[in-house]
Structures are given as structure tokens and as C-alpha cells.
GROMACS .gro file of C-alpha atoms in nm:
model
  354
    1MET     CA    1  -2.153  15.249   6.465
    2ASN     CA    2  -2.036  15.132   6.810
    3THR     CA    3  -2.049  14.770   6.698
    4ALA     CA    4  -1.833  14.847   6.395
    5LEU     CA    5  -1.582  15.041   6.602
    6THR     CA    6  -1.564  14.767   6.863
    7ARG     CA    7  -1.506  14.501   6.599
    8VAL     CA    8  -1.238  14.705   6.422
    9ASP     CA    9  -1.055  14.786   6.747
   10SER     CA   10  -1.068  14.421   6.854
   11ALA     CA   11  -0.936  14.303   6.517
   12ARG     CA   12  -0.657  14.561   6.516
   13LYS     CA   13  -0.545  14.454   6.866
   14SER     CA   14  -0.535  14.090   6.752
   15GLY     CA   15  -0.300  14.183   6.466
   16ALA     CA   16  -0.542  14.199   6.172
   17LEU     CA   17  -0.471  14.420   5.871
   18VAL     CA   18  -0.741  14.690   5.888
   19TYR     CA   19  -0.842  14.882   5.575
   20VAL     CA   20  -1.168  15.030   5.702
   21ASN     CA   21  -1.277  15.370   5.574
   22PRO     CA   22  -1.325  15.599   5.880
   23GLU     CA   23  -1.594  15.790   5.686
   24HIS     CA   24  -1.810  15.478   5.694
   25TYR     CA   25  -1.847  15.478   6.072
   26GLU     CA   26  -2.117  15.743   6.089
   27ALA     CA   27  -2.430  15.675   5.885
   28GLN     CA   28  -2.590  16.001   5.773
   29VAL     CA   29  -2.923  15.850   5.665
   30GLU     CA   30  -3.107  15.547   5.798
   31LEU     CA   31  -3.147  15.401   5.449
   32TYR     CA   32  -2.783  15.285   5.463
   33LYS     CA   33  -2.561  15.104   5.710
   34THR     CA   34  -2.197  14.999   5.739
   35GLU     CA   35  -2.088  14.637   5.705
   36ILE     CA   36  -1.751  14.509   5.824
   37THR     CA   37  -1.609  14.209   5.636
   38GLU     CA   38  -1.314  13.999   5.752
   39LEU     CA   39  -1.121  13.808   5.486
   40HIS     CA   40  -0.898  13.510   5.560
   41LEU     CA   41  -0.655  13.463   5.273
   42LYS     CA   42  -0.367  13.226   5.205
   43LYS     CA   43  -0.033  13.237   5.028
   44ASP     CA   44  -0.193  13.081   4.718
   45ASP     CA   45  -0.417  13.388   4.683
   46PHE     CA   46  -0.115  13.598   4.581
   47HIS     CA   47   0.141  13.618   4.300
   48VAL     CA   48   0.501  13.632   4.421
   49ILE     CA   49   0.684  13.892   4.210
   50SER     CA   50   1.036  14.002   4.299
   51GLY     CA   51   0.984  13.887   4.655
   52LYS     CA   52   0.657  14.082   4.691
   53TYR     CA   53   0.310  13.933   4.730
   54MET     CA   54   0.052  14.079   4.490
   55PRO     CA   55  -0.319  13.972   4.502
   56LYS     CA   56  -0.438  13.749   4.217
   57LYS     CA   57  -0.744  13.839   4.008
   58GLU     CA   58  -0.989  13.642   4.220
   59THR     CA   59  -0.837  13.789   4.536
   60VAL     CA   60  -0.877  14.144   4.404
   61ASP     CA   61  -1.241  14.059   4.326
   62LYS     CA   62  -1.299  13.939   4.684
   63ILE     CA   63  -1.134  14.248   4.831
   64SER     CA   64  -1.329  14.481   4.600
   65GLU     CA   65  -1.659  14.321   4.696
   66SER     CA   66  -1.574  14.339   5.067
   67ALA     CA   67  -1.486  14.709   5.032
   68GLY     CA   68  -1.799  14.784   4.830
   69ILE     CA   69  -1.600  14.886   4.522
   70THR     CA   70  -1.780  14.887   4.188
   71PHE     CA   71  -1.564  14.917   3.879
   72ILE     CA   72  -1.691  15.161   3.618
   73GLN     CA   73  -1.716  14.967   3.293
   74SER     CA   74  -1.705  15.275   3.071
   75SER     CA   75  -1.360  15.360   3.211
   76SER     CA   76  -1.219  15.009   3.164
   77ARG     CA   77  -0.972  15.010   2.875
   78SER     CA   78  -0.679  14.799   2.761
   79HIS     CA   79  -0.432  14.821   2.474
   80THR     CA   80  -0.084  14.713   2.375
   81GLU     CA   81   0.230  14.901   2.280
   82THR     CA   82   0.528  14.773   2.084
   83ARG     CA   83   0.860  14.887   2.224
   84ASP     CA   84   1.209  14.838   2.089
   85GLU     CA   85   1.504  14.889   2.324
   86SER     CA   86   1.865  14.783   2.307
   87LEU     CA   87   1.839  14.595   2.637
   88THR     CA   88   1.540  14.377   2.551
   89GLY     CA   89   1.484  14.415   2.178
   90LYS     CA   90   1.133  14.445   2.031
   91ARG     CA   91   0.856  14.341   2.269
   92THR     CA   92   0.484  14.393   2.340
   93VAL     CA   93   0.365  14.568   2.657
   94HIS     CA   94   0.007  14.536   2.782
   95ILE     CA   95  -0.154  14.844   2.941
   96ALA     CA   96  -0.486  14.860   3.128
   97GLU     CA   97  -0.691  15.143   3.279
   98GLU     CA   98  -0.954  15.104   3.552
   99GLN     CA   99  -1.172  15.331   3.765
  100GLY     CA  100  -1.391  15.245   4.062
  101LYS     CA  101  -1.643  15.395   4.301
  102VAL     CA  102  -1.769  15.332   4.655
  103ARG     CA  103  -2.095  15.430   4.820
  104MET     CA  104  -2.067  15.687   5.098
  105PRO     CA  105  -2.285  15.695   5.415
  106ASP     CA  106  -2.520  15.954   5.262
  107GLY     CA  107  -2.589  15.729   4.962
  108SER     CA  108  -2.371  15.925   4.718
  109TYR     CA  109  -2.072  15.772   4.540
  110ARG     CA  110  -1.705  15.861   4.562
  111GLU     CA  111  -1.514  15.786   4.243
  112SER     CA  112  -1.144  15.712   4.214
  113THR     CA  113  -0.927  15.865   3.948
  114VAL     CA  114  -0.843  15.644   3.650
  115GLU     CA  115  -0.550  15.415   3.737
  116GLU     CA  116  -0.310  15.270   3.478
  117TYR     CA  117  -0.095  14.959   3.498
  118GLU     CA  118   0.162  14.816   3.254
  119PHE     CA  119   0.246  14.449   3.232
  120ASP     CA  120   0.563  14.373   3.035
  121PRO     CA  121   0.598  13.993   2.995
  122PHE     CA  122   0.954  14.005   2.860
  123LEU     CA  123   1.087  14.248   3.121
  124ARG     CA  124   0.910  14.053   3.397
  125ALA     CA  125   1.075  13.733   3.271
  126MET     CA  126   1.417  13.902   3.282
  127ILE     CA  127   1.356  14.012   3.642
  128ASP     CA  128   1.244  13.665   3.748
  129LYS     CA  129   1.550  13.507   3.585
  130ARG     CA  130   1.779  13.777   3.729
  131ALA     CA  131   1.898  13.869   3.380
  132THR     CA  132   2.045  14.216   3.340
  133GLU     CA  133   2.086  14.166   2.966
  134ILE     CA  134   1.993  13.917   2.697
  135THR     CA  135   2.276  13.682   2.604
  136PRO     CA  136   2.292  13.368   2.386
  137GLN     CA  137   2.301  13.167   2.708
  138ASN     CA  138   1.983  13.304   2.868
  139ARG     CA  139   1.778  13.410   2.564
  140VAL     CA  140   1.594  13.078   2.524
  141GLU     CA  141   1.497  13.054   2.891
  142VAL     CA  142   1.389  13.418   2.923
  143THR     CA  143   1.188  13.396   2.600
  144ARG     CA  144   1.015  13.079   2.719
  145VAL     CA  145   0.910  13.242   3.048
  146ALA     CA  146   0.799  13.558   2.865
  147MET     CA  147   0.577  13.349   2.637
  148GLU     CA  148   0.413  13.191   2.942
  149TYR     CA  149   0.348  13.535   3.092
  150SER     CA  150   0.205  13.657   2.761
  151LYS     CA  151  -0.082  13.409   2.786
  152CYS     CA  152  -0.238  13.605   3.072
  153ALA     CA  153  -0.072  13.944   3.016
  154ARG     CA  154  -0.395  14.130   2.940
  155GLN     CA  155  -0.560  13.999   3.257
  156ARG     CA  156  -0.251  14.069   3.468
  157ALA     CA  157  -0.254  14.431   3.348
  158LYS     CA  158  -0.625  14.461   3.429
  159THR     CA  159  -0.574  14.311   3.776
  160GLY     CA  160  -0.283  14.547   3.840
  161ALA     CA  161  -0.494  14.850   3.746
  162ARG     CA  162  -0.780  14.733   3.969
  163SER     CA  163  -0.538  14.678   4.257
  164ARG     CA  164  -0.433  15.042   4.225
  165VAL     CA  165  -0.798  15.148   4.239
  166VAL     CA  166  -0.839  14.940   4.556
  167ARG     CA  167  -0.530  15.110   4.702
  168GLN     CA  168  -0.673  15.452   4.624
  169LEU     CA  169  -1.015  15.383   4.777
  170THR     CA  170  -0.910  15.170   5.078
  171GLY     CA  171  -0.545  15.245   5.147
  172MET     CA  172  -0.445  14.881   5.096
  173PRO     CA  173  -0.102  14.849   4.927
  174THR     CA  174  -0.079  14.677   4.589
  175ALA     CA  175   0.202  14.448   4.713
  176PHE     CA  176   0.307  14.313   5.053
  177ASP     CA  177   0.629  14.203   5.216
  178VAL     CA  178   0.604  13.859   5.373
  179LYS     CA  179   0.657  14.009   5.719
  180ASP     CA  180   0.359  14.241   5.668
  181LEU     CA  181   0.133  13.946   5.594
  182GLY     CA  182   0.241  13.758   5.907
  183MET     CA  183   0.239  13.430   5.714
  184ASP     CA  184   0.257  13.108   5.915
  185ALA     CA  185   0.406  12.772   5.814
  186GLU     CA  186   0.078  12.663   5.650
  187GLY     CA  187   0.056  12.971   5.431
  188ASN     CA  188  -0.216  13.147   5.633
  189ILE     CA  189  -0.185  13.524   5.662
  190ARG     CA  190  -0.322  13.782   5.902
  191PRO     CA  191  -0.697  13.854   5.862
  192MET     CA  192  -0.793  14.160   5.655
  193LEU     CA  193  -1.082  14.388   5.751
  194PHE     CA  194  -1.277  14.603   5.503
  195SER     CA  195  -1.591  14.815   5.527
  196ARG     CA  196  -1.869  14.895   5.283
  197VAL     CA  197  -2.193  15.093   5.291
  198VAL     CA  198  -2.503  14.891   5.196
  199GLN     CA  199  -2.878  14.944   5.196
  200ASN     CA  200  -3.033  14.908   5.541
  201THR     CA  201  -3.288  14.639   5.458
  202SER     CA  202  -3.408  14.619   5.819
  203TYR     CA  203  -3.506  14.986   5.815
  204ILE     CA  204  -3.668  14.965   5.471
  205LEU     CA  205  -3.880  14.665   5.575
  206GLN     CA  206  -4.015  14.860   5.874
  207THR     CA  207  -4.214  15.083   5.636
  208PRO     CA  208  -4.536  14.978   5.462
  209GLU     CA  209  -4.398  15.097   5.128
  210GLY     CA  210  -4.072  14.910   5.178
  211ARG     CA  211  -4.249  14.585   5.270
  212ALA     CA  212  -4.485  14.622   4.975
  213MET     CA  213  -4.200  14.680   4.731
  214ALA     CA  214  -3.997  14.389   4.870
  215THR     CA  215  -4.297  14.155   4.847
  216ALA     CA  216  -4.384  14.276   4.498
  217GLN     CA  217  -4.028  14.222   4.380
  218ALA     CA  218  -4.025  13.871   4.527
  219LEU     CA  219  -4.342  13.795   4.332
  220GLY     CA  220  -4.218  13.955   4.011
  221VAL     CA  221  -4.484  14.228   4.029
  222ASP     CA  222  -4.409  14.565   3.865
  223VAL     CA  223  -4.358  14.807   4.158
  224ALA     CA  224  -4.417  15.118   3.946
  225SER     CA  225  -4.759  14.993   3.836
  226LEU     CA  226  -4.861  14.945   4.200
  227PHE     CA  227  -4.787  15.300   4.313
  228GLY     CA  228  -4.828  15.498   3.989
  229THR     CA  229  -4.629  15.822   3.993
  230ARG     CA  230  -4.671  15.887   4.368
  231LYS     CA  231  -4.343  15.928   4.553
  232LEU     CA  232  -4.290  15.693   4.847
  233ALA     CA  233  -4.185  15.832   5.184
  234LEU     CA  234  -3.992  15.567   5.374
  235THR     CA  235  -4.115  15.650   5.725
  236PRO     CA  236  -4.130  15.367   5.980
  237SER     CA  237  -4.485  15.283   6.081
  238VAL     CA  238  -4.574  15.291   6.450
  239GLY     CA  239  -4.520  14.958   6.618
  240ALA     CA  240  -4.378  14.803   6.303
  241THR     CA  241  -4.182  14.486   6.354
  242GLU     CA  242  -3.885  14.379   6.149
  243PRO     CA  243  -3.955  14.073   5.931
  244SER     CA  244  -3.656  13.845   5.888
  245SER     CA  245  -3.700  13.812   5.509
  246THR     CA  246  -3.965  13.811   5.239
  247ALA     CA  247  -3.939  13.433   5.231
  248ASP     CA  248  -4.089  13.421   5.584
  249MET     CA  249  -4.411  13.601   5.477
  250PRO     CA  250  -4.706  13.359   5.464
  251GLU     CA  251  -4.938  13.369   5.165
  252LEU     CA  252  -4.721  13.619   4.979
  253GLU     CA  253  -4.982  13.708   4.720
  254ASN     CA  254  -5.245  13.805   4.981
  255GLU     CA  255  -4.980  13.982   5.188
  256ALA     CA  256  -4.865  14.187   4.889
  257GLU     CA  257  -5.221  14.305   4.822
  258LYS     CA  258  -5.265  14.395   5.189
  259LEU     CA  259  -4.937  14.585   5.212
  260VAL     CA  260  -5.002  14.776   4.893
  261GLY     CA  261  -5.336  14.881   5.041
  262GLU     CA  262  -5.166  14.998   5.360
  263ALA     CA  263  -4.909  15.196   5.164
  264ALA     CA  264  -5.177  15.362   4.953
  265ALA     CA  265  -5.383  15.449   5.263
  266GLU     CA  266  -5.086  15.596   5.450
  267GLY     CA  267  -4.988  15.796   5.140
  268ALA     CA  268  -5.305  16.007   5.157
  269VAL     CA  269  -5.243  16.368   5.255
  270ASP     CA  270  -5.481  16.529   5.509
  271GLY     CA  271  -5.732  16.252   5.455
  272GLU     CA  272  -5.753  16.316   5.080
  273PRO     CA  273  -5.700  16.009   4.859
  274ASP     CA  274  -5.440  16.020   4.583
  275PHE     CA  275  -5.541  16.022   4.215
  276PRO     CA  276  -5.251  15.863   4.022
  277VAL     CA  277  -5.178  15.992   3.675
  278GLU     CA  278  -5.253  15.736   3.406
  279ALA     CA  279  -4.929  15.587   3.279
  280ASP     CA  280  -4.850  15.690   2.925
  281THR     CA  281  -4.658  15.490   2.666
  282GLN     CA  282  -4.323  15.636   2.766
  283GLN     CA  283  -4.387  15.548   3.129
  284GLN     CA  284  -4.470  15.190   3.033
  285GLU     CA  285  -4.149  15.166   2.831
  286GLU     CA  286  -3.946  15.297   3.126
  287THR     CA  287  -4.119  15.045   3.352
  288GLU     CA  288  -4.031  14.758   3.118
  289PHE     CA  289  -3.672  14.881   3.094
  290ALA     CA  290  -3.652  14.889   3.476
  291ARG     CA  291  -3.797  14.538   3.497
  292LEU     CA  292  -3.543  14.403   3.250
  293THR     CA  293  -3.266  14.576   3.444
  294LEU     CA  294  -3.376  14.405   3.766
  295VAL     CA  295  -3.384  14.068   3.589
  296LEU     CA  296  -3.035  14.120   3.447
  297GLU     CA  297  -2.899  14.229   3.787
  298GLU     CA  298  -3.052  13.916   3.942
  299TYR     CA  299  -2.881  13.694   3.684
  300MET     CA  300  -2.552  13.873   3.758
  301THR     CA  301  -2.567  13.736   4.114
  302TYR     CA  302  -2.454  13.407   3.954
  303LYS     CA  303  -2.111  13.565   3.910
  304GLU     CA  304  -1.925  13.241   3.980
  305TYR     CA  305  -2.082  13.090   3.665
  306LEU     CA  306  -2.062  13.403   3.447
  307ASP     CA  307  -1.721  13.554   3.525
  308MET     CA  308  -1.517  13.338   3.291
  309ALA     CA  309  -1.364  13.341   2.945
  310THR     CA  310  -1.574  13.142   2.696
  311LYS     CA  311  -1.446  12.967   2.386
  312SER     CA  312  -1.509  13.281   2.183
  313GLY     CA  313  -1.299  13.485   2.425
  314SER     CA  314  -1.593  13.682   2.568
  315ASN     CA  315  -1.675  13.714   2.939
  316PRO     CA  316  -2.054  13.693   3.002
  317TYR     CA  317  -2.035  13.876   3.336
  318GLU     CA  318  -1.833  14.164   3.194
  319LEU     CA  319  -2.072  14.195   2.898
  320ALA     CA  320  -2.371  14.206   3.133
  321GLU     CA  321  -2.192  14.463   3.352
  322ALA     CA  322  -2.120  14.675   3.044
  323GLU     CA  323  -2.489  14.664   2.949
  324ILE     CA  324  -2.593  14.771   3.301
  325ASN     CA  325  -2.350  15.065   3.295
  326ASN     CA  326  -2.432  15.168   2.937
  327LYS     CA  327  -2.617  15.500   2.959
  328SER     CA  328  -2.731  15.456   2.598
  329ALA     CA  329  -2.886  15.114   2.660
  330THR     CA  330  -3.236  15.055   2.522
  331GLU     CA  331  -3.519  14.822   2.613
  332GLU     CA  332  -3.420  14.603   2.316
  333SER     CA  333  -3.052  14.583   2.421
  334ARG     CA  334  -3.159  14.495   2.777
  335ARG     CA  335  -3.393  14.223   2.651
  336LYS     CA  336  -3.125  14.072   2.426
  337MET     CA  337  -2.866  14.067   2.705
  338VAL     CA  338  -3.115  13.911   2.949
  339LYS     CA  339  -3.185  13.635   2.696
  340ARG     CA  340  -2.814  13.575   2.627
  341ILE     CA  341  -2.730  13.552   2.996
  342ARG     CA  342  -3.033  13.333   3.073
  343ASP     CA  343  -2.952  13.095   2.785
  344PHE     CA  344  -2.589  13.073   2.903
  345LEU     CA  345  -2.689  12.990   3.261
  346VAL     CA  346  -2.947  12.735   3.142
  347ALA     CA  347  -2.685  12.572   2.920
  348LYS     CA  348  -2.459  12.542   3.224
  349LYS     CA  349  -2.752  12.381   3.411
  350VAL     CA  350  -2.742  12.638   3.692
  351LEU     CA  351  -3.007  12.557   3.952
  352GLY     CA  352  -3.279  12.816   3.992
  353VAL     CA  353  -3.254  12.951   3.637
  354ALA     CA  354  -3.534  12.872   3.395
   0.00000   0.00000   0.00000
């Protein structure tokens, strides 16, 4: 907490733009901790609209990740409306809705309300060309600009809606004046600070159960099958040291077996050994579903290769995210999505994917 406060105060004194949630300063449980991220952006990371600087899609993604914002796929919607007005004539307006959530220090989530954003290519073109009405002299030019804007209108509406979610959850404005950004001659702007609550891996790895689960996951071993139905109590063991990462553990397979033994021994109550309930068919299905979910989430870490529009118009990352957030997902739907994402990454020759 003190480290975070010191860093924020130092950044604020140096002129940085601080959008740190004060509620994140005090961790309520040791399983979570606060991370402070400092972003260094440039002029090219923003759209300039009517003299205001609005973050581009990739910039909104960076800010969202730094602030720990997860967008709720089930609340993501977009549609178009046809409007006919005397000033502009008939035109198509793109409308998007987005909702997000952030993790709080106690591990719970705070959700935003659903935010809506309209992107009107024709009206935006009129504003950019300083046209107060459509005349024979400016119609061709305004129409040409509007057609250019229409190519990315759906995405611009989505980005605008997400920017409003970011504003609601962090307090960051959706658009900036140039003086607020403190832009220099090279296009650099003032640093931006954000906070997010993440799992405290150091604390988790101080427990026998935590180390066993981390090692098992690194080896692709089913964690549920190791511990049965017994609940794990993440209590630091006496004299436990903090390993730097699972990659530093020698002879991982032997270590996993040893740690699982330790966890089972420490789980005994009053010297009595545990007698795990034999897993039934439903339990095995849930275990397989959980395994497929972990695999899909691991593939989603290759976001830079997945978050793109393919020739068919689909976005692999968004489809995978929709599957993860689908409460009606089945083992079969998980398996199909895992295969689709794996095949896509293999086709792109992404290293580490087989």
C-alpha cells in the first residue's frame, strides 16, 4: 500500500495524469494485491475530432488492461439506425453498447452500467468539413469523407462505448484538450497512471497447496484430480520461502509429487487423514470443462495474434471471449472453440503453439 501511494504521489508531483482508484490502496485479503501501471502514449494513439483527442481502439485496450477492466461480452451489442432529416438527408447511424467490470480488493467485482455511443459518419464528416448544411458545392466532399468514416463506423461506435465505460470506472475523460495532455513537439504526452487488483502470486506460492497447484498447472496435470473434493486452505507454511516462478523449480515432476504430498498431509484435521469422495461422472465432466477453459484462456494470452478481423469478418479473440463468458457453454462448445483457436494460431505459425 505504501509503495503504491508513494509512486502515485511522486507521479502526480511530476505532472502525470493519475486515474488510480483510491479503493485499490487497501487490500482486504492477502490473495490480492494492487498493481500500478504507467502508460506513455503519443499523439498517434489518439483520434483528433473537433479539436479534441480521443483514444483509438488499441489505446482504449491498453488503458482497459492497465485499469484491470474486463468487458462483459453478453452486454456487448451493436446495431444501426436509419435517420432522415432535412439538414443531412437519409443516413445510417451506428450505435454500440458496452459494459465492464473491475476486481475490488476483496476479490469481488464492481460492474459499470451499460454505456451507449453513437457514431454518425455523415454528421461527423459535416463537422470536420465545417459544413452547416449540404449544398451542391460541398455535397461531393462531405459524402466522400462520410464514406471513409463508414468503413470503420461499427468499430468507432464500439470504441466510443468502451471509452465511456473506462470513464465510469476510472474517472478518465473520453476526450482531452491538447493542454491537458501536455504534448511536446515530438508528440509525447504526459504519463498516465492506472491501478488494478490482481492475484497475489507471491502469497499463493508460499502455501503448499498453492505451490502444488501452480506446479500441476505448469505440467498440465488436473488439479481437481489431485485433491479430490477437499477444500484447500491457503495458509502460509512456517518458514516458507517465495519461489520466483514455477520455471525455476528443478525436476518439476518430482517436485509436483512432493508438494501434493505435503498439501495432503497438512490438510489432515487433528491427525486424521482425509478420505476423498470418489469422483462421479458429473465431477469428471466438470473437471474436463475446467481443463478446456484453462486451455482456452491460455490461448487467449496470444491476443496480439487473435484480436483482428479475418477475411470472413470474424474476430477470433472476441469469439473466444464470448465462449468464456457464455454461461450456457458446454464441454463440446469449449472443445470446438479450443480447436478453432489452436488451428488459427498454428496457421499463423505462432511460436509455442502446437
